[in-house]
XYZ file of C-alpha atoms in Angstrom:
126
model
C 82.819 -134.490 203.078
C 84.798 -133.927 199.595
C 83.929 -136.073 196.958
C 86.371 -135.943 193.888
C 85.651 -136.973 190.307
C 88.374 -137.423 187.762
C 88.238 -137.635 183.766
C 90.049 -136.877 180.916
C 92.033 -140.291 180.622
C 92.425 -142.098 177.134
C 94.970 -143.642 174.854
C 97.362 -140.937 173.288
C 100.634 -141.467 171.301
C 103.946 -140.599 172.780
C 104.840 -137.032 172.628
C 101.009 -136.541 172.781
C 99.008 -134.250 175.560
C 96.120 -134.820 177.245
C 94.408 -132.781 180.206
C 93.003 -134.929 183.326
C 90.005 -132.759 185.241
C 89.133 -133.401 188.844
C 85.767 -132.343 189.944
C 85.605 -131.665 193.475
C 81.740 -131.332 195.495
C 80.489 -131.310 199.013
C 83.493 -128.929 199.978
C 85.063 -125.555 198.867
C 88.802 -126.667 197.442
C 89.891 -123.180 199.240
C 89.886 -125.607 202.477
C 91.858 -128.714 201.190
C 95.506 -129.684 199.118
C 94.819 -131.320 196.166
C 97.464 -133.801 194.592
C 97.609 -135.698 191.728
C 98.790 -139.244 192.337
C 99.480 -142.339 189.625
C 99.851 -145.771 189.977
C 101.598 -147.993 187.222
C 101.247 -151.550 185.666
C 103.209 -153.303 188.847
C 103.946 -150.493 190.324
C 103.511 -148.632 193.857
C 100.985 -145.406 193.776
C 103.506 -142.051 193.475
C 102.665 -138.138 193.797
C 102.730 -136.218 190.381
C 102.122 -133.100 191.712
C 100.133 -131.042 194.459
C 98.477 -127.710 194.329
C 97.460 -125.938 197.730
C 94.538 -125.028 199.033
C 95.492 -121.255 198.268
C 95.520 -122.463 194.695
C 99.646 -122.158 194.189
C 100.958 -125.461 192.810
C 103.722 -126.391 195.548
C 105.351 -129.248 193.994
C 106.105 -131.747 191.054
C 108.015 -135.322 191.090
C 111.151 -134.547 189.135
C 110.032 -137.290 186.358
C 107.086 -134.711 185.394
C 108.474 -131.339 185.850
C 108.540 -129.499 182.948
C 105.940 -131.508 181.324
C 103.078 -131.470 183.531
C 101.182 -128.650 185.024
C 98.866 -128.183 187.699
C 96.344 -125.832 188.064
C 93.054 -125.134 189.665
C 89.586 -123.304 188.686
C 87.756 -122.550 192.195
C 84.635 -121.157 190.599
C 84.176 -124.812 189.090
C 85.705 -126.423 192.153
C 87.926 -128.361 190.031
C 91.784 -129.379 189.922
C 93.438 -129.759 186.374
C 96.596 -131.742 185.241
C 97.950 -130.670 182.162
C 100.062 -133.362 180.696
C 102.353 -132.700 177.346
C 105.287 -134.479 175.804
C 104.016 -137.954 177.545
C 105.874 -140.883 177.467
C 105.218 -144.259 177.955
C 106.784 -144.767 181.223
C 103.266 -141.952 182.311
C 101.189 -145.122 181.990
C 98.695 -145.602 184.796
C 95.944 -145.028 186.424
C 95.824 -141.670 187.573
C 94.291 -140.107 191.184
C 93.379 -137.174 192.459
C 93.107 -136.784 196.084
C 92.142 -134.559 198.706
C 93.256 -133.760 202.431
C 92.439 -130.690 204.522
C 94.813 -127.672 205.083
C 94.385 -128.271 208.959
C 95.611 -131.469 208.718
C 98.781 -130.865 206.360
C 100.425 -127.759 205.078
C 101.049 -129.829 201.554
C 99.901 -133.494 200.156
C 101.160 -136.187 201.817
C 102.204 -139.515 200.428
C 99.500 -141.391 199.568
C 98.726 -143.292 202.489
C 98.361 -140.148 204.147
C 95.601 -138.274 201.838
C 92.203 -138.610 203.121
C 89.699 -138.402 200.268
C 90.430 -140.479 196.692
C 88.578 -139.981 193.340
C 88.263 -143.544 191.458
C 90.929 -142.810 189.201
C 91.083 -142.248 185.426
C 93.259 -144.504 183.070
C 96.270 -143.213 181.030
C 98.050 -145.028 178.195
C 100.957 -143.906 176.015
C 101.542 -146.082 173.015
C 102.179 -145.997 169.730
């Protein structure tokens, strides 16, 4: 069973940067697509980015394209989300989630993802 733990959240000023980490245990990330999701105040959880079991980025939400980069270190069994040029609307709890490659070839909407971390809070404010 895959376990996921996020870290790296915090408070940053608009225009700043943060790097989130999603450390996996229990199984190798070679078998899972991993997605980053976020939930802002009063908003539904939304997909931010997805990286495939091969380690290739699969997609980004339009709102973060050109600012966020997803990557993976297989030796660390960890997925990262590099966030630059942060905006107040990026504020929210960020979650990583996984789905086995035999279940889906990419990340699904939140309801379809099987394994979730506890989330890390990102606050973008001056």
